[in-house]
Coordinates of C-alpha atoms in Angstrom, one line a residue:
M1 CA -46.0 -42.6 -18.1
L2 CA -44.9 -43.5 -21.7
S3 CA -41.5 -43.0 -23.2
R4 CA -41.2 -41.5 -26.6
R5 CA -40.9 -45.1 -27.8
G6 CA -44.2 -45.6 -26.2
L7 CA -47.6 -45.8 -28.0
L8 CA -49.5 -42.7 -29.2
T9 CA -52.9 -42.5 -30.6
L10 CA -53.3 -40.8 -33.9
G11 CA -56.9 -40.8 -35.1
G12 CA -57.3 -44.3 -33.7
A13 CA -54.1 -45.6 -35.3
A14 CA -50.9 -46.5 -33.5
L15 CA -47.9 -44.2 -33.8
V16 CA -44.4 -44.6 -32.2
L17 CA -42.6 -41.4 -31.3
P18 CA -38.9 -41.0 -31.5
A19 CA -36.8 -41.7 -28.4
G20 CA -36.7 -39.0 -25.7
L21 CA -40.2 -37.7 -25.4
S22 CA -42.1 -38.7 -22.3
A23 CA -45.8 -38.8 -23.1
C24 CA -46.9 -37.5 -19.8
S25 CA -49.6 -34.9 -19.3
G26 CA -47.0 -32.2 -18.5
G27 CA -48.1 -32.0 -14.9
G28 CA -51.8 -31.3 -15.7
G29 CA -54.8 -33.6 -15.4
G30 CA -55.9 -36.1 -18.0
G31 CA -57.7 -35.3 -21.2
S32 CA -56.9 -33.0 -24.1
L33 CA -55.0 -29.9 -23.2
I34 CA -56.3 -27.8 -26.0
G35 CA -57.5 -24.6 -24.3
S36 CA -55.2 -25.1 -21.3
G37 CA -52.9 -22.1 -21.8
G38 CA -53.6 -22.4 -25.5
A39 CA -55.5 -19.2 -26.2
N40 CA -53.8 -15.9 -27.1
N41 CA -52.9 -13.8 -24.1
S42 CA -54.4 -10.7 -25.7
E43 CA -52.7 -8.3 -23.2
E44 CA -49.3 -9.6 -24.3
G45 CA -50.1 -10.0 -28.0
S46 CA -48.6 -13.5 -28.1
G47 CA -49.6 -17.1 -27.9
G48 CA -48.8 -18.5 -24.5
A49 CA -49.4 -17.7 -20.8
L50 CA -47.7 -15.1 -18.6
L51 CA -45.4 -16.4 -15.9
N52 CA -45.0 -13.9 -13.1
S53 CA -41.8 -13.3 -11.2
E54 CA -41.6 -14.1 -7.5
V55 CA -39.4 -11.1 -6.8
P56 CA -39.8 -7.4 -7.2
L57 CA -38.5 -6.3 -10.6
P58 CA -36.3 -3.2 -10.9
D59 CA -37.4 0.2 -12.1
P60 CA -36.9 0.5 -15.8
F61 CA -34.1 2.5 -17.3
T62 CA -31.7 2.3 -14.4
V63 CA -29.3 -0.2 -15.8
V64 CA -26.8 0.6 -18.6
L65 CA -27.1 -1.5 -21.7
P66 CA -24.3 -4.1 -21.9
V67 CA -22.9 -5.0 -25.3
P68 CA -21.7 -8.6 -25.7
P69 CA -17.9 -8.8 -26.2
V70 CA -16.6 -9.9 -29.6
L71 CA -14.9 -13.3 -29.4
Q72 CA -11.3 -13.3 -30.6
P73 CA -10.0 -16.3 -32.7
V74 CA -7.5 -18.6 -31.0
R75 CA -5.6 -18.9 -34.3
K76 CA -5.9 -18.1 -38.0
D77 CA -4.6 -19.6 -41.2
A78 CA -4.8 -18.6 -44.9
D79 CA -8.6 -19.2 -45.2
T80 CA -10.0 -20.0 -41.8
D81 CA -10.6 -18.4 -38.4
Y82 CA -10.6 -20.8 -35.4
Y83 CA -12.6 -20.1 -32.2
E84 CA -13.2 -22.0 -28.9
I85 CA -16.3 -21.6 -26.7
T86 CA -17.0 -23.4 -23.4
Q87 CA -20.6 -23.8 -22.4
K88 CA -20.8 -23.5 -18.6
A89 CA -22.9 -22.3 -15.7
A90 CA -22.2 -19.0 -14.0
K91 CA -23.7 -16.7 -11.5
V92 CA -24.5 -13.2 -12.8
E93 CA -26.3 -10.2 -11.5
I94 CA -29.2 -9.5 -13.9
L95 CA -31.6 -8.0 -11.3
P96 CA -29.7 -5.6 -9.0
G97 CA -28.8 -7.3 -5.8
L98 CA -29.8 -10.8 -6.9
W99 CA -27.6 -13.5 -8.4
T100 CA -29.0 -15.7 -11.2
E101 CA -27.4 -18.9 -12.5
I102 CA -27.2 -18.9 -16.2
W103 CA -26.0 -21.4 -18.7
G104 CA -23.8 -19.4 -21.0
Y105 CA -21.4 -19.5 -23.9
E106 CA -18.2 -18.7 -22.2
G107 CA -20.3 -18.3 -19.0
I108 CA -21.9 -15.1 -20.1
F109 CA -25.5 -14.1 -21.2
P110 CA -25.8 -13.4 -24.1
G111 CA -22.8 -15.3 -25.4
P112 CA -19.9 -13.6 -27.0
T113 CA -20.4 -12.2 -30.5
V114 CA -18.6 -14.2 -33.3
V115 CA -17.7 -12.0 -36.3
S116 CA -17.0 -13.7 -39.6
R117 CA -15.9 -12.6 -43.1
R118 CA -17.7 -13.8 -46.2
G119 CA -15.6 -16.3 -48.0
R120 CA -13.4 -17.1 -44.9
R121 CA -14.3 -20.3 -43.1
T122 CA -15.2 -20.1 -39.4
V123 CA -14.5 -23.1 -37.2
V124 CA -15.9 -23.0 -33.7
T125 CA -15.0 -25.7 -31.2
H126 CA -17.7 -26.0 -28.5
R127 CA -16.8 -27.7 -25.2
N128 CA -19.7 -28.7 -23.0
D129 CA -19.2 -28.2 -19.3
L130 CA -22.9 -28.3 -18.5
P131 CA -24.7 -31.2 -16.8
V132 CA -26.9 -31.9 -19.9
P133 CA -26.3 -32.6 -23.6
V134 CA -26.3 -29.6 -26.0
S135 CA -26.5 -29.0 -29.7
V136 CA -25.4 -25.7 -31.4
H137 CA -27.4 -24.3 -34.3
L138 CA -26.1 -21.3 -36.3
H139 CA -29.5 -19.7 -37.1
G140 CA -29.5 -18.4 -40.6
G141 CA -26.3 -20.1 -41.5
R142 CA -25.8 -21.9 -44.8
T143 CA -24.2 -24.8 -43.1
A144 CA -23.4 -28.5 -44.0
P145 CA -25.8 -30.9 -42.3
E146 CA -23.2 -32.4 -40.0
H147 CA -22.5 -28.9 -38.6
D148 CA -26.0 -27.5 -38.5
G149 CA -26.9 -28.5 -35.0
Y150 CA -29.4 -31.2 -35.8
P151 CA -31.5 -31.8 -32.6
T152 CA -30.0 -35.3 -32.0
D153 CA -26.4 -34.4 -32.9
V154 CA -25.5 -33.5 -29.4
I155 CA -22.3 -32.8 -27.5
P156 CA -22.4 -35.1 -24.4
A157 CA -22.8 -33.7 -21.0
R158 CA -19.7 -33.2 -18.8
G159 CA -18.4 -36.3 -17.1
G160 CA -19.7 -38.6 -19.9
A161 CA -17.7 -41.4 -21.5
A162 CA -17.4 -39.4 -24.8
D163 CA -15.4 -36.2 -25.2
G164 CA -17.7 -33.3 -24.4
S165 CA -16.6 -31.2 -27.4
R166 CA -17.5 -30.8 -31.0
E167 CA -16.1 -28.8 -34.0
Y168 CA -18.6 -26.8 -36.1
V169 CA -17.3 -25.7 -39.5
Y170 CA -19.1 -22.8 -41.3
A171 CA -18.1 -22.1 -44.9
M172 CA -19.5 -18.6 -44.7
E173 CA -20.4 -18.5 -48.4
Q174 CA -23.2 -16.1 -47.8
R175 CA -24.0 -12.4 -47.8
A176 CA -23.3 -10.1 -44.8
A177 CA -26.1 -10.6 -42.3
T178 CA -27.0 -10.7 -38.6
L179 CA -27.1 -14.4 -37.6
W180 CA -27.3 -15.9 -34.1
Y181 CA -26.3 -19.2 -32.5
H182 CA -28.3 -21.0 -29.9
D183 CA -29.0 -24.4 -28.3
H184 CA -31.0 -26.9 -30.4
R185 CA -31.1 -30.0 -28.3
M186 CA -34.0 -32.4 -29.0
D187 CA -37.0 -31.8 -26.6
F188 CA -35.1 -29.2 -24.5
T189 CA -34.4 -26.3 -26.7
G190 CA -36.8 -24.0 -24.8
P191 CA -35.5 -24.3 -21.3
Q192 CA -31.8 -24.4 -22.4
V193 CA -32.1 -21.2 -24.5
Y194 CA -34.2 -19.7 -21.6
R195 CA -31.2 -20.3 -19.3
G196 CA -28.9 -18.3 -21.5
L197 CA -27.6 -20.3 -24.5
A198 CA -27.8 -17.7 -27.2
G199 CA -25.4 -15.3 -28.9
F200 CA -24.9 -13.2 -32.0
H201 CA -22.9 -14.2 -35.1
L202 CA -22.3 -11.4 -37.5
V203 CA -21.2 -11.8 -41.1
H204 CA -19.4 -8.9 -42.9
D205 CA -18.5 -8.4 -46.6
D206 CA -16.9 -5.8 -48.8
A207 CA -20.1 -4.7 -50.5
E208 CA -21.8 -3.9 -47.2
E209 CA -18.8 -2.1 -45.8
A210 CA -18.5 0.1 -48.9
L211 CA -21.9 1.7 -48.2
G212 CA -20.8 4.0 -45.4
L213 CA -23.4 2.8 -42.9
P214 CA -23.0 3.5 -39.2
G215 CA -20.2 1.4 -37.8
G216 CA -18.0 0.9 -34.7
E217 CA -19.7 1.9 -31.5
R218 CA -22.8 3.0 -33.5
D219 CA -23.4 -0.5 -34.8
V220 CA -25.1 -2.1 -31.8
P221 CA -26.7 -5.6 -31.6
L222 CA -29.8 -5.7 -29.5
M223 CA -31.0 -9.2 -28.3
I224 CA -34.5 -8.7 -26.9
L225 CA -36.1 -11.3 -24.8
D226 CA -38.4 -11.9 -21.8
R227 CA -37.7 -13.8 -18.6
S228 CA -39.3 -14.4 -15.2
F229 CA -37.4 -14.9 -11.9
A230 CA -38.0 -17.2 -9.0
A231 CA -37.7 -16.0 -5.3
D232 CA -34.0 -17.0 -5.2
G233 CA -33.2 -15.0 -8.3
S234 CA -33.0 -17.9 -10.6
F235 CA -34.8 -18.0 -13.9
R236 CA -38.3 -19.2 -13.4
Y237 CA -39.4 -21.7 -16.1
P238 CA -42.2 -24.3 -15.8
S239 CA -40.3 -27.4 -16.8
V240 CA -41.9 -30.8 -16.0
D241 CA -38.4 -32.0 -15.1
P242 CA -36.2 -29.1 -13.9
T243 CA -33.1 -31.2 -14.2
L244 CA -33.7 -31.3 -18.0
M245 CA -32.4 -34.9 -18.0
K246 CA -35.4 -37.1 -18.6
T247 CA -38.9 -35.7 -19.2
P248 CA -39.3 -32.8 -21.6
G249 CA -42.1 -30.3 -21.8
V250 CA -43.7 -27.7 -19.6
T251 CA -46.7 -27.8 -17.3
A252 CA -50.1 -27.8 -18.9
E253 CA -51.0 -24.1 -18.7
Y254 CA -47.8 -23.2 -20.6
M255 CA -48.1 -25.6 -23.5
S256 CA -48.7 -22.7 -25.9
G257 CA -45.7 -20.8 -24.7
V258 CA -43.9 -19.2 -21.8
L259 CA -44.2 -15.4 -21.5
G260 CA -41.9 -13.7 -19.0
D261 CA -42.7 -10.5 -17.2
C262 CA -39.3 -8.9 -17.3
I263 CA -37.9 -7.6 -20.6
L264 CA -34.2 -8.0 -21.0
V265 CA -32.0 -6.4 -23.7
N266 CA -28.5 -8.0 -24.0
G267 CA -29.2 -9.6 -20.7
A268 CA -30.1 -6.4 -18.8
P269 CA -33.6 -5.4 -17.5
W270 CA -35.1 -2.4 -19.4
P271 CA -31.6 -0.8 -20.0
V272 CA -30.6 2.6 -21.1
L273 CA -28.1 3.5 -23.8
D274 CA -26.5 6.9 -24.1
V275 CA -26.4 8.1 -27.7
S276 CA -25.1 11.1 -29.6
T277 CA -26.9 13.2 -32.2
A278 CA -26.0 10.8 -35.0
R279 CA -27.2 7.8 -36.9
Y280 CA -27.1 4.4 -35.2
R281 CA -27.4 0.9 -36.7
F282 CA -29.3 -1.5 -34.4
R283 CA -29.4 -5.2 -35.1
L284 CA -32.7 -6.2 -33.6
L285 CA -33.1 -9.9 -32.6
N286 CA -36.2 -11.3 -30.9
A287 CA -34.6 -14.2 -28.9
S288 CA -37.7 -14.8 -26.8
N289 CA -39.2 -18.3 -26.4
A290 CA -42.8 -17.3 -27.2
R291 CA -43.2 -13.5 -27.1
R292 CA -43.5 -11.3 -30.2
Y293 CA -43.1 -7.6 -30.1
R294 CA -44.5 -4.5 -31.9
L295 CA -41.5 -2.1 -31.4
R296 CA -41.9 1.6 -31.7
L297 CA -39.8 4.6 -30.7
D298 CA -41.9 6.7 -28.4
G299 CA -41.0 10.3 -29.0
G300 CA -38.3 9.4 -31.5
P301 CA -37.8 9.0 -35.2
P302 CA -39.0 6.2 -37.4
F303 CA -37.0 3.0 -38.0
V304 CA -35.3 2.8 -41.4
Q305 CA -35.0 -0.9 -42.2
I306 CA -31.9 -1.8 -44.2
G307 CA -31.7 -5.5 -43.6
S308 CA -33.7 -8.6 -42.8
D309 CA -32.9 -12.1 -41.6
Q310 CA -30.5 -12.9 -44.4
G311 CA -28.9 -9.5 -45.1
L312 CA -29.4 -6.2 -46.8
L313 CA -32.5 -5.2 -48.6
S314 CA -32.4 -3.7 -52.1
A315 CA -33.5 -0.3 -50.7
P316 CA -34.3 1.2 -47.3
I317 CA -37.9 0.9 -45.9
E318 CA -39.3 3.3 -43.3
H319 CA -41.4 1.9 -40.5
E320 CA -43.2 3.8 -37.7
A321 CA -43.3 0.4 -35.8
I322 CA -41.9 -3.1 -36.4
E323 CA -43.6 -6.4 -35.8
I324 CA -40.9 -8.9 -34.8
A325 CA -41.6 -12.5 -34.0
Q326 CA -39.3 -15.0 -32.3
A327 CA -36.0 -15.5 -34.1
E328 CA -36.6 -12.7 -36.7
R329 CA -33.9 -10.1 -37.2
F330 CA -34.4 -6.5 -38.4
D331 CA -31.4 -4.4 -39.2
V332 CA -32.4 -0.8 -38.8
I333 CA -31.0 2.8 -38.8
V334 CA -32.2 5.2 -36.1
D335 CA -31.2 8.9 -36.7
F336 CA -31.0 10.9 -33.5
S337 CA -29.7 14.0 -35.2
G338 CA -33.0 15.7 -34.9
H339 CA -32.9 15.5 -31.1
R340 CA -31.3 17.8 -28.5
V341 CA -29.0 16.8 -25.7
G342 CA -31.2 15.7 -22.8
D343 CA -33.9 14.1 -24.9
E344 CA -35.0 10.6 -24.0
I345 CA -36.6 8.2 -26.5
T346 CA -38.2 5.0 -25.3
L347 CA -38.3 1.8 -27.3
V348 CA -41.8 0.5 -26.5
N349 CA -43.7 -2.8 -27.2
D350 CA -47.2 -2.1 -28.3
H351 CA -48.1 -5.7 -27.8
G352 CA -47.2 -5.6 -24.1
S353 CA -48.9 -4.3 -21.0
G354 CA -47.4 -3.0 -17.7
G355 CA -43.7 -3.7 -17.6
T356 CA -43.7 -5.6 -20.9
A357 CA -44.9 -2.6 -22.8
Q358 CA -41.4 -1.0 -22.4
V359 CA -38.2 -2.4 -23.7
M360 CA -35.3 0.1 -23.3
R361 CA -34.5 3.8 -23.4
F362 CA -32.1 5.9 -25.5
R363 CA -30.7 9.1 -23.8
V364 CA -29.2 11.8 -26.0
T365 CA -26.1 12.9 -24.0
R366 CA -23.8 14.6 -26.6
Q367 CA -23.5 16.3 -29.9
E368 CA -21.2 14.6 -32.5
T369 CA -20.5 14.9 -36.2
D370 CA -21.7 12.1 -38.3
D371 CA -20.3 11.1 -41.7
S372 CA -22.4 7.9 -42.1
V373 CA -24.9 7.6 -44.9
V374 CA -27.9 5.5 -45.8
P375 CA -27.8 5.0 -49.6
D376 CA -31.0 4.9 -51.6
R377 CA -29.7 1.7 -53.1
L378 CA -28.3 -0.9 -50.7
A379 CA -27.7 -4.2 -52.5
D380 CA -28.6 -6.1 -55.6
V381 CA -31.1 -8.6 -54.3
E382 CA -32.3 -11.3 -56.7
T383 CA -36.0 -11.7 -56.9
L384 CA -37.5 -15.2 -57.2
S385 CA -40.5 -15.7 -59.4
D386 CA -43.1 -18.3 -60.3
G387 CA -41.0 -19.3 -63.3
D388 CA -38.3 -20.5 -60.9
V389 CA -40.7 -22.9 -59.1
M390 CA -40.1 -26.6 -59.6
F391 CA -42.4 -28.1 -57.0
E392 CA -45.1 -26.9 -54.5
R393 CA -45.8 -28.2 -51.0
E394 CA -48.2 -27.3 -48.2
F395 CA -47.7 -27.5 -44.5
T396 CA -50.1 -26.8 -41.6
F397 CA -48.8 -26.0 -38.1
A398 CA -51.4 -26.7 -35.5
R399 CA -52.2 -28.3 -32.2
G400 CA -53.7 -31.7 -32.7
G401 CA -53.4 -34.9 -34.8
A402 CA -51.5 -36.7 -32.2
Q403 CA -51.9 -37.4 -28.5
A404 CA -49.6 -38.8 -25.8
H405 CA -51.2 -40.0 -22.6
G406 CA -53.8 -37.3 -22.6
M407 CA -51.5 -34.6 -24.0
T408 CA -52.3 -33.0 -27.3
L409 CA -49.1 -32.3 -29.3
W410 CA -48.0 -29.6 -31.6
T411 CA -47.7 -31.0 -35.1
V412 CA -46.8 -30.4 -38.7
N413 CA -49.5 -31.7 -41.1
G414 CA -51.0 -33.6 -38.1
K415 CA -47.8 -35.5 -37.3
P416 CA -45.3 -35.1 -34.5
F417 CA -41.6 -34.9 -35.2
D418 CA -39.8 -38.1 -36.0
P419 CA -36.1 -38.0 -36.8
Q420 CA -36.5 -40.9 -39.2
S421 CA -39.3 -39.4 -41.2
I422 CA -38.7 -37.1 -44.3
V423 CA -41.6 -35.0 -45.4
A424 CA -39.9 -33.4 -48.4
R425 CA -36.9 -34.2 -50.7
P426 CA -36.1 -31.0 -52.7
K427 CA -33.3 -31.1 -55.3
L428 CA -30.1 -29.2 -54.8
G429 CA -30.4 -25.9 -56.6
A430 CA -34.2 -26.1 -56.9
T431 CA -36.7 -23.5 -56.0
E432 CA -40.0 -24.6 -54.5
R433 CA -43.2 -22.9 -53.4
W434 CA -44.2 -23.7 -49.9
I435 CA -47.7 -22.7 -48.6
I436 CA -47.6 -22.5 -44.8
R437 CA -50.7 -22.4 -42.6
S438 CA -51.0 -21.6 -38.9
Q439 CA -53.8 -22.7 -36.5
N440 CA -54.5 -22.3 -32.8
V441 CA -52.0 -19.5 -32.0
E442 CA -49.2 -17.6 -33.7
H443 CA -46.4 -19.7 -35.3
P444 CA -43.1 -18.2 -36.4
I445 CA -41.7 -20.8 -38.9
H446 CA -38.0 -21.2 -39.4
V447 CA -36.4 -23.2 -42.2
H448 CA -32.8 -24.4 -41.7
L449 CA -30.2 -24.0 -44.6
A450 CA -32.5 -22.6 -47.2
P451 CA -33.3 -18.9 -47.4
F452 CA -36.7 -17.8 -48.9
Q453 CA -38.7 -14.9 -50.1
V454 CA -42.3 -14.3 -48.9
V455 CA -44.5 -13.6 -51.9
G456 CA -47.9 -13.8 -50.3
K457 CA -49.4 -13.3 -46.9
D458 CA -52.9 -14.1 -45.6
G459 CA -54.4 -14.2 -49.1
N460 CA -52.7 -11.1 -50.4
D461 CA -50.2 -11.2 -53.3
D462 CA -47.6 -9.2 -51.4
P463 CA -45.3 -10.1 -48.5
G464 CA -46.7 -7.5 -46.1
P465 CA -44.7 -4.7 -44.6
F466 CA -42.2 -6.8 -42.5
N467 CA -41.3 -9.6 -44.9
H468 CA -39.0 -8.0 -47.5
G469 CA -35.8 -9.4 -48.7
W470 CA -34.3 -12.8 -48.0
K471 CA -35.8 -14.4 -44.9
D472 CA -35.3 -17.6 -42.8
T473 CA -38.2 -17.1 -40.4
V474 CA -41.7 -16.0 -41.2
N475 CA -44.4 -15.1 -38.6
L476 CA -48.0 -16.3 -39.0
D477 CA -50.9 -15.1 -36.9
S478 CA -53.4 -17.7 -35.8
G479 CA -55.2 -18.7 -38.9
G480 CA -52.5 -17.1 -41.0
R481 CA -51.1 -18.2 -44.4
A482 CA -47.8 -17.5 -46.1
E483 CA -46.5 -18.4 -49.5
I484 CA -42.8 -18.6 -49.7
L485 CA -40.4 -19.3 -52.6
I486 CA -37.5 -21.2 -51.1
R487 CA -34.2 -22.1 -52.8
F488 CA -32.2 -25.1 -51.7
D489 CA -28.6 -24.2 -52.3
G490 CA -25.3 -25.1 -50.7
F491 CA -25.5 -28.6 -49.4
R492 CA -27.2 -32.0 -49.7
G493 CA -28.5 -33.7 -46.6
K494 CA -31.1 -33.7 -43.9
Y495 CA -32.3 -30.6 -42.1
V496 CA -35.3 -29.5 -40.1
F497 CA -37.9 -26.8 -40.3
H498 CA -40.0 -25.9 -37.2
C499 CA -42.0 -23.4 -35.2
H500 CA -39.7 -21.1 -33.3
N501 CA -42.1 -20.8 -30.4
L502 CA -39.7 -23.0 -28.5
E503 CA -42.3 -24.6 -26.4
H504 CA -44.1 -25.7 -29.6
E505 CA -40.8 -27.0 -31.0
D506 CA -40.0 -29.0 -28.0
M507 CA -43.5 -30.5 -28.1
M508 CA -43.0 -31.9 -31.6
M509 CA -43.8 -29.1 -34.0
M510 CA -40.9 -29.9 -36.3
A511 CA -40.3 -31.9 -39.5
N512 CA -37.4 -33.1 -41.7
F513 CA -36.5 -32.3 -45.3
E514 CA -33.6 -33.8 -47.2
V515 CA -31.9 -32.0 -50.0
V516 CA -31.0 -34.6 -52.7

């Protein structure tokens, strides 16, 4: 068994991997693992393999949808809100009658929602009371590099010699948007997010609030994800090292991704939400490790999309169904005014089968007046063009190009992640064209710091129906291609971009860029 400092073979040449990756076969036999859990699971519509629960799962639509609590600041001053979060283990009842240990922000799953105001700094002090190191990434945040949650910038585990806390400073110089925060530890992001380390972070501003969109109890964040459960009620995940202390990775058959058989929304299995005959704003987040969804309201109205990863669109877009990959966010309005009390509308997943084909249910229980509106014009959104482009780069995300002790790694341009290697040095303020290609399975690609616009998809000169507005994550089918125009504003420094299939990310599908 080789350490990450051990020797890898790359086309006959020698390559040294960064510290931390054990180049074992992931529990499988020798030889290349391409094809071992690497093909699409066509029934589930996602790359990866289905991991079945060892306990009976509950009937759907019997649990009330929980909404994560909003975290209150511990203090404020003229320009900053200060928060404190402790990451700790807790036992919670996810499946009725069973207790599941989670690793949660403030010991809950999902973590508490942080709400920020554009132009006011947010400072969050995270204390680590878990037995492993952690790193916190504000996904979608325009954040200085030292506060971005770089994979090796970890908060030590409890009981270590160093203080197990870290202060993250967010300038919040960005538009209103639905962001989220999650663990980003080197090699172990997948299992640590799977155990519960994820939460919403919402940004508000005056322009958005002036629109008259649904608010208050009708503004509902929905974190959608899949999990499997072991016989004792714990989360079932195929880690090579269940302690998450030494050897990263999953067993061979799950190298392409882990698909759970139980759909959770805000931590509850197939929940139900009582609604009135009014408009609701739902902030959809796919927080799954490897599963993507095709969401549709069975027996209900269409979705009216008002926002994307990085905030409001210029105008609403109507969808009968929405394709949402890992880490993507869709801000949508659903109008229940055309329904009667007693109607039930099911949010389904057309990519799923059996239990994974259903997500949650809305139950119309009351009539209410509604003074919310959805304006025809939402926001002034700058459109990037070819004339803005200063440089062009190409990146291919695929399985292959590097092996470790018989294990074929996930790579970017044929190379595994190395914290010391920089693949691009864009200039601060520059706009670049990146051409991103996907092989083997689907790859949702996330770029830290820099928002982008999709200008071409799969050979077409348009972004496709689900890539409007400013994005930070773009989904590619196997063999897919996207052209993005990306602007590097805000900060100089080193950041990563990577596949947000977390099993791929942990198995080296990540690279560095440095804004200079």
